[in-house]
mmCIF file of C-alpha atoms in Angstrom:
data_model
loop_
_atom_site.group_PDB
_atom_site.id
_atom_site.type_symbol
_atom_site.label_atom_id
_atom_site.label_comp_id
_atom_site.label_asym_id
_atom_site.label_seq_id
_atom_site.Cartn_x
_atom_site.Cartn_y
_atom_site.Cartn_z
ATOM 1 C CA MET G 686 11.929 -12.400 3.622
ATOM 2 C CA ASP G 687 15.792 -12.599 4.103
ATOM 3 C CA ARG G 688 16.540 -9.634 1.852
ATOM 4 C CA TRP G 689 14.241 -7.299 4.204
ATOM 5 C CA VAL G 690 16.409 -8.264 7.278
ATOM 6 C CA ASN G 691 17.336 -4.617 8.688
ATOM 7 C CA LYS G 692 15.359 -2.821 6.385
ATOM 8 C CA VAL G 693 12.787 -0.185 7.175
ATOM 9 C CA ALA G 694 8.996 -0.989 7.136
ATOM 10 C CA VAL G 695 6.284 1.526 8.194
ATOM 11 C CA VAL G 696 2.935 0.559 8.878
ATOM 12 C CA THR G 697 0.084 2.794 9.306
ATOM 13 C CA GLY G 698 -2.897 2.222 11.611
ATOM 14 C CA ALA G 699 -0.636 0.002 13.875
ATOM 15 C CA SER G 700 -2.118 0.709 17.153
ATOM 16 C CA SER G 701 -4.717 -2.517 17.135
ATOM 17 C CA GLY G 702 -6.085 -5.110 14.805
ATOM 18 C CA ILE G 703 -4.544 -5.857 11.385
ATOM 19 C CA GLY G 704 -1.963 -3.317 11.686
ATOM 20 C CA ALA G 705 -0.670 -4.138 15.032
ATOM 21 C CA GLY G 706 -0.555 -7.853 13.728
ATOM 22 C CA ILE G 707 1.457 -7.044 10.688
ATOM 23 C CA ALA G 708 3.850 -4.767 12.699
ATOM 24 C CA LYS G 709 4.711 -7.399 15.360
ATOM 25 C CA ASP G 710 5.190 -9.825 12.546
ATOM 26 C CA LEU G 711 7.611 -8.001 10.246
ATOM 27 C CA VAL G 712 9.469 -7.113 13.386
ATOM 28 C CA ARG G 713 9.729 -10.851 14.470
ATOM 29 C CA ALA G 714 10.977 -11.495 10.355
ATOM 30 C CA GLY G 715 14.148 -9.104 11.309
ATOM 31 C CA MET G 716 12.662 -5.816 10.039
ATOM 32 C CA ILE G 717 12.802 -2.236 11.527
ATOM 33 C CA VAL G 718 9.380 -1.265 11.999
ATOM 34 C CA VAL G 719 7.892 2.241 12.397
ATOM 35 C CA GLY G 720 4.338 1.963 13.569
ATOM 36 C CA LEU G 721 2.144 5.076 12.826
ATOM 37 C CA ALA G 722 -0.818 5.625 14.924
ATOM 38 C CA ARG G 723 -2.939 8.426 16.718
ATOM 39 C CA LYS G 724 -2.726 6.553 19.603
ATOM 40 C CA VAL G 725 0.932 5.785 20.142
ATOM 41 C CA LYS G 726 0.863 4.507 23.415
ATOM 42 C CA LYS G 727 -0.829 1.431 22.244
ATOM 43 C CA VAL G 728 1.838 0.866 19.538
ATOM 44 C CA GLU G 729 4.504 1.070 22.435
ATOM 45 C CA GLU G 730 2.458 -1.531 24.268
ATOM 46 C CA LEU G 731 3.084 -3.894 21.240
ATOM 47 C CA LYS G 732 6.757 -4.477 22.441
ATOM 48 C CA ASP G 733 5.661 -6.439 25.580
ATOM 49 C CA ASP G 734 4.359 -8.996 22.865
ATOM 50 C CA LEU G 735 7.907 -9.343 21.186
ATOM 51 C CA PRO G 736 11.151 -11.044 22.032
ATOM 52 C CA GLU G 737 13.265 -8.830 24.184
ATOM 53 C CA LYS G 738 16.199 -8.841 21.816
ATOM 54 C CA VAL G 739 14.112 -7.214 19.040
ATOM 55 C CA ARG G 740 11.886 -4.727 20.841
ATOM 56 C CA ASP G 741 13.978 -1.889 20.154
ATOM 57 C CA ASN G 742 13.325 -2.816 16.380
ATOM 58 C CA LEU G 743 9.723 -1.164 16.843
ATOM 59 C CA HIS G 744 9.269 2.400 16.701
ATOM 60 C CA ALA G 745 6.095 4.147 17.528
ATOM 61 C CA VAL G 746 5.535 7.456 16.281
ATOM 62 C CA LYS G 747 2.130 9.516 16.235
ATOM 63 C CA CYS G 748 0.835 10.313 12.998
ATOM 64 C CA ASP G 749 -2.716 11.158 11.887
ATOM 65 C CA VAL G 750 -2.843 10.117 8.323
ATOM 66 C CA MET G 751 -5.729 12.479 7.738
ATOM 67 C CA LYS G 752 -3.336 15.490 8.406
ATOM 68 C CA GLU G 753 -0.996 15.971 5.562
ATOM 69 C CA GLU G 754 1.195 18.126 7.547
ATOM 70 C CA GLU G 755 1.877 15.343 10.092
ATOM 71 C CA ILE G 756 2.357 12.774 7.417
ATOM 72 C CA ILE G 757 5.205 15.098 5.844
ATOM 73 C CA GLN G 758 6.843 15.612 9.154
ATOM 74 C CA THR G 759 6.522 11.898 10.102
ATOM 75 C CA PHE G 760 8.389 10.756 6.824
ATOM 76 C CA GLU G 761 10.955 13.287 7.224
ATOM 77 C CA TRP G 762 11.488 11.918 10.778
ATOM 78 C CA ILE G 763 11.820 8.358 9.303
ATOM 79 C CA GLY G 764 14.447 9.598 6.868
ATOM 80 C CA GLU G 765 16.600 11.367 9.360
ATOM 81 C CA ASN G 766 16.324 8.576 12.201
ATOM 82 C CA VAL G 767 15.915 5.416 10.688
ATOM 83 C CA GLY G 768 17.337 5.827 7.093
ATOM 84 C CA GLY G 769 14.238 5.989 4.787
ATOM 85 C CA VAL G 770 11.435 3.696 3.850
ATOM 86 C CA ASP G 771 11.859 0.099 2.221
ATOM 87 C CA VAL G 772 8.374 -0.927 2.688
ATOM 88 C CA LEU G 773 5.164 0.788 3.365
ATOM 89 C CA VAL G 774 2.158 -0.843 4.568
ATOM 90 C CA ASN G 775 -1.018 1.251 3.903
ATOM 91 C CA ASN G 776 -3.302 -0.163 6.503
ATOM 92 C CA ALA G 777 -4.958 2.687 8.340
ATOM 93 C CA GLY G 778 -8.672 2.456 7.596
ATOM 94 C CA PHE G 779 -12.027 3.980 8.735
ATOM 95 C CA LEU G 780 -15.541 2.573 8.929
ATOM 96 C CA ASP G 781 -18.692 3.801 10.551
ATOM 97 C CA THR G 782 -21.334 1.185 10.462
ATOM 98 C CA SER G 783 -23.834 3.373 12.072
ATOM 99 C CA VAL G 784 -24.205 6.203 9.349
ATOM 100 C CA ARG G 785 -26.059 5.520 6.078
ATOM 101 C CA LEU G 786 -25.272 7.774 2.870
ATOM 102 C CA ILE G 787 -28.861 9.131 3.236
ATOM 103 C CA ASP G 788 -28.580 10.154 6.762
ATOM 104 C CA GLU G 789 -28.585 13.847 8.067
ATOM 105 C CA ASN G 790 -25.524 15.200 9.553
ATOM 106 C CA ASN G 791 -23.466 12.245 8.199
ATOM 107 C CA SER G 792 -20.702 14.366 6.822
ATOM 108 C CA ALA G 793 -18.066 13.909 9.506
ATOM 109 C CA ALA G 794 -18.091 10.204 9.232
ATOM 110 C CA ILE G 795 -18.073 10.339 5.205
ATOM 111 C CA TYR G 796 -15.123 12.700 5.457
ATOM 112 C CA ASN G 797 -13.355 10.613 7.966
ATOM 113 C CA THR G 798 -13.581 7.451 5.669
ATOM 114 C CA ILE G 799 -12.473 9.257 2.496
ATOM 115 C CA ASN G 800 -9.690 11.109 4.132
ATOM 116 C CA THR G 801 -8.266 7.973 6.096
ATOM 117 C CA ASN G 802 -8.930 5.321 3.240
ATOM 118 C CA ILE G 803 -8.014 7.251 0.268
ATOM 119 C CA MET G 804 -6.204 10.517 0.794
ATOM 120 C CA GLY G 805 -4.315 8.931 3.758
ATOM 121 C CA LEU G 806 -2.814 6.098 1.486
ATOM 122 C CA ILE G 807 -2.090 8.697 -1.310
ATOM 123 C CA LEU G 808 -0.050 10.867 0.656
ATOM 124 C CA CYS G 809 1.669 8.347 2.668
ATOM 125 C CA THR G 810 2.458 6.539 -0.589
ATOM 126 C CA ARG G 811 3.841 9.712 -2.038
ATOM 127 C CA GLU G 812 6.067 10.508 1.000
ATOM 128 C CA ALA G 813 7.277 6.976 1.125
ATOM 129 C CA PHE G 814 8.339 6.759 -2.693
ATOM 130 C CA LYS G 815 10.018 10.130 -2.310
ATOM 131 C CA THR G 816 12.543 8.430 0.274
ATOM 132 C CA MET G 817 12.638 5.296 -2.101
ATOM 133 C CA LYS G 818 14.034 7.370 -4.942
ATOM 134 C CA LYS G 819 16.715 8.756 -2.496
ATOM 135 C CA GLY G 820 17.940 5.085 -1.995
ATOM 136 C CA SER G 821 18.442 2.336 -4.152
ATOM 137 C CA PHE G 822 14.871 2.781 -5.889
ATOM 138 C CA VAL G 823 13.721 -0.615 -4.633
ATOM 139 C CA GLY G 824 10.840 -1.141 -2.477
ATOM 140 C CA HIS G 825 7.473 -2.332 -1.870
ATOM 141 C CA VAL G 826 4.123 -0.592 -1.251
ATOM 142 C CA ILE G 827 1.435 -2.876 0.226
ATOM 143 C CA ASN G 828 -2.446 -1.487 0.621
ATOM 144 C CA ILE G 829 -4.445 -3.312 3.003
ATOM 145 C CA ASN G 830 -7.722 -3.154 0.804
ATOM 146 C CA SER G 831 -10.877 -5.194 1.158
ATOM 147 C CA VAL G 832 -13.082 -7.347 -0.903
ATOM 148 C CA ALA G 833 -15.492 -4.513 -0.707
ATOM 149 C CA GLY G 834 -12.896 -2.728 -3.105
ATOM 150 C CA HIS G 835 -14.104 -5.337 -5.979
ATOM 151 C CA ILE G 836 -17.694 -6.076 -4.830
ATOM 152 C CA VAL G 837 -20.539 -4.169 -2.777
ATOM 153 C CA PRO G 838 -21.596 -6.696 -0.246
ATOM 154 C CA GLN G 839 -24.920 -6.754 1.414
ATOM 155 C CA THR G 840 -24.886 -5.785 5.151
ATOM 156 C CA VAL G 841 -26.905 -7.203 7.998
ATOM 157 C CA ASP G 842 -29.198 -4.390 9.595
ATOM 158 C CA PRO G 843 -28.568 -2.081 11.413
ATOM 159 C CA TYR G 844 -24.908 -2.026 9.898
ATOM 160 C CA THR G 845 -24.147 -0.089 6.601
ATOM 161 C CA LEU G 846 -20.987 0.218 4.628
ATOM 162 C CA ASN G 847 -21.976 3.801 3.595
ATOM 163 C CA VAL G 848 -19.231 4.949 1.356
ATOM 164 C CA TYR G 849 -16.748 2.291 2.717
ATOM 165 C CA PRO G 850 -16.853 0.286 -0.495
ATOM 166 C CA ALA G 851 -16.280 3.313 -2.674
ATOM 167 C CA SER G 852 -13.342 4.112 -1.011
ATOM 168 C CA LYS G 853 -11.951 0.660 -1.239
ATOM 169 C CA PHE G 854 -12.876 0.719 -4.907
ATOM 170 C CA ALA G 855 -10.407 3.902 -5.047
ATOM 171 C CA VAL G 856 -7.866 1.723 -3.334
ATOM 172 C CA THR G 857 -7.858 -1.068 -5.993
ATOM 173 C CA ALA G 858 -7.629 1.862 -9.046
ATOM 174 C CA LEU G 859 -4.756 3.576 -6.992
ATOM 175 C CA THR G 860 -2.724 0.631 -6.680
ATOM 176 C CA GLU G 861 -2.778 0.317 -10.574
ATOM 177 C CA MET G 862 -2.473 3.983 -10.789
ATOM 178 C CA PHE G 863 0.669 4.064 -8.683
ATOM 179 C CA ARG G 864 2.153 0.825 -10.473
ATOM 180 C CA GLN G 865 2.017 2.689 -13.723
ATOM 181 C CA GLU G 866 3.678 5.611 -12.082
ATOM 182 C CA PHE G 867 6.454 3.622 -10.477
ATOM 183 C CA TYR G 868 7.204 2.012 -13.926
ATOM 184 C CA LYS G 869 7.426 5.368 -15.768
ATOM 185 C CA GLU G 870 10.156 6.401 -13.239
ATOM 186 C CA SER G 871 12.062 3.437 -14.006
ATOM 187 C CA SER G 872 11.826 2.188 -10.286
ATOM 188 C CA LYS G 873 12.129 -1.329 -8.975
ATOM 189 C CA VAL G 874 9.477 -0.380 -6.422
ATOM 190 C CA LYS G 875 6.341 -3.060 -6.309
ATOM 191 C CA ILE G 876 2.906 -2.271 -5.080
ATOM 192 C CA THR G 877 0.407 -4.733 -4.019
ATOM 193 C CA SER G 878 -3.229 -4.795 -2.727
ATOM 194 C CA ILE G 879 -4.238 -7.237 -0.448
ATOM 195 C CA SER G 880 -8.080 -7.508 -0.067
ATOM 196 C CA PRO G 881 -9.220 -9.586 2.707
ATOM 197 C CA GLY G 882 -13.088 -10.621 3.490
ATOM 198 C CA VAL G 883 -14.267 -10.096 6.861
ATOM 199 C CA VAL G 884 -11.321 -10.329 9.511
ATOM 200 C CA GLN G 885 -12.001 -10.907 13.090
ATOM 201 C CA THR G 886 -11.058 -7.451 14.375
ATOM 202 C CA GLU G 887 -13.097 -5.054 16.884
ATOM 203 C CA MET G 888 -14.968 -3.787 13.607
ATOM 204 C CA VAL G 889 -16.867 -7.070 12.770
ATOM 205 C CA PRO G 890 -20.640 -7.200 13.330
ATOM 206 C CA VAL G 891 -21.612 -9.528 16.057
ATOM 207 C CA ASP G 892 -24.740 -11.003 17.307
ATOM 208 C CA SER G 893 -26.561 -10.734 20.632
ATOM 209 C CA GLU G 894 -24.048 -13.288 22.005
ATOM 210 C CA ASN G 895 -21.132 -11.669 20.791
ATOM 211 C CA VAL G 896 -20.332 -14.072 17.994
ATOM 212 C CA PRO G 897 -19.574 -12.508 14.403
ATOM 213 C CA VAL G 898 -22.279 -12.697 12.044
ATOM 214 C CA TYR G 899 -20.034 -13.846 9.014
ATOM 215 C CA PRO G 900 -17.474 -16.166 8.542
ATOM 216 C CA TYR G 901 -14.088 -14.382 9.167
ATOM 217 C CA LEU G 902 -10.496 -14.419 8.563
ATOM 218 C CA HIS G 903 -7.824 -14.198 11.393
ATOM 219 C CA ILE G 904 -5.516 -11.343 11.720
ATOM 220 C CA GLN G 905 -2.580 -13.707 11.050
ATOM 221 C CA ASP G 906 -3.892 -14.877 7.745
ATOM 222 C CA VAL G 907 -3.466 -11.268 6.460
ATOM 223 C CA CYS G 908 -0.037 -10.970 8.031
ATOM 224 C CA GLU G 909 0.726 -14.185 6.415
ATOM 225 C CA ALA G 910 -0.210 -12.670 2.907
ATOM 226 C CA VAL G 911 1.951 -9.665 3.642
ATOM 227 C CA ARG G 912 4.888 -11.858 4.238
ATOM 228 C CA TYR G 913 4.091 -13.988 1.308
ATOM 229 C CA THR G 914 4.231 -10.868 -1.202
ATOM 230 C CA LEU G 915 7.570 -9.669 0.556
ATOM 231 C CA ALA G 916 9.356 -12.859 0.047
ATOM 232 C CA THR G 917 8.562 -13.015 -3.836
ATOM 233 C CA PRO G 918 11.629 -12.620 -5.955
ATOM 234 C CA PRO G 919 12.752 -9.144 -7.288
ATOM 235 C CA ASN G 920 11.435 -9.607 -10.910
ATOM 236 C CA LEU G 921 7.789 -10.778 -9.598
ATOM 237 C CA ASN G 922 5.050 -8.110 -8.708
ATOM 238 C CA ILE G 923 1.957 -9.759 -7.152
ATOM 239 C CA GLN G 924 -0.513 -6.796 -7.661
ATOM 240 C CA GLU G 925 -3.540 -8.452 -6.102
ATOM 241 C CA ILE G 926 -4.474 -10.813 -3.614
ATOM 242 C CA ILE G 927 -8.082 -11.608 -2.631
ATOM 243 C CA MET G 928 -8.655 -13.464 0.536
ATOM 244 C CA LYS G 929 -12.283 -14.857 1.795
ATOM 245 C CA PRO G 930 -12.839 -17.357 4.387
ATOM 246 C CA LEU G 931 -14.175 -20.531 3.437
ATOM 247 C CA GLY G 932 -17.838 -20.487 3.567
ATOM 248 C CA ALA G 933 -18.319 -17.024 2.719
ATOM 249 C CA ASN G 934 -21.240 -16.186 0.789
ATOM 250 C CA TYR G 935 -19.924 -12.787 -0.993
#
């Protein structure tokens, strides 16, 4: 991680869960982190969990990754104020487990999933790569994917994953497509897809006693995977990491 000290990392969906954990972890590792979220106040509050001497290295910026204009303006702000992007963590994700594909009036939930999980990732990567091209053409894009991007797991009623697995299968394909395009640009930008199984966040289904119904990973497990892939030598690109909790039946 030493070569990333004082470099700029952008983390989408940084207000809670995995995104918040990654943002704080990268600040502690010596990076300047721009945390993007719709609820920007929650990103500001993450500073309370950081050592005082590095709190100013976390910048909270309001950005809805479903809105292209906001994404473009945000990455322009990053270029003008913190010097561009060295690392992008596409973490923002959407899942509504109450809406089935066959339900009426499900369009809003379906569009929100597709626009966040696919379009947001594409647009943020496009804008980040633009700033990487202006620099040394060295960087790293990390997509927080899911095991649902490789298999379609069975769900426990009444929960449904609806279009979520399809959106994550798209992330798997997009990671490879971006890798090919980066290569054809003669860049040294890496790209990695990290696919966790169930992670203990507010989205995990729980039983009547508030206990998760699946074996689960911890947020810190995903943070360690991010740091691992960033710490790899310049000649090595880890394209895919699949993580499952011990005892998972999927």
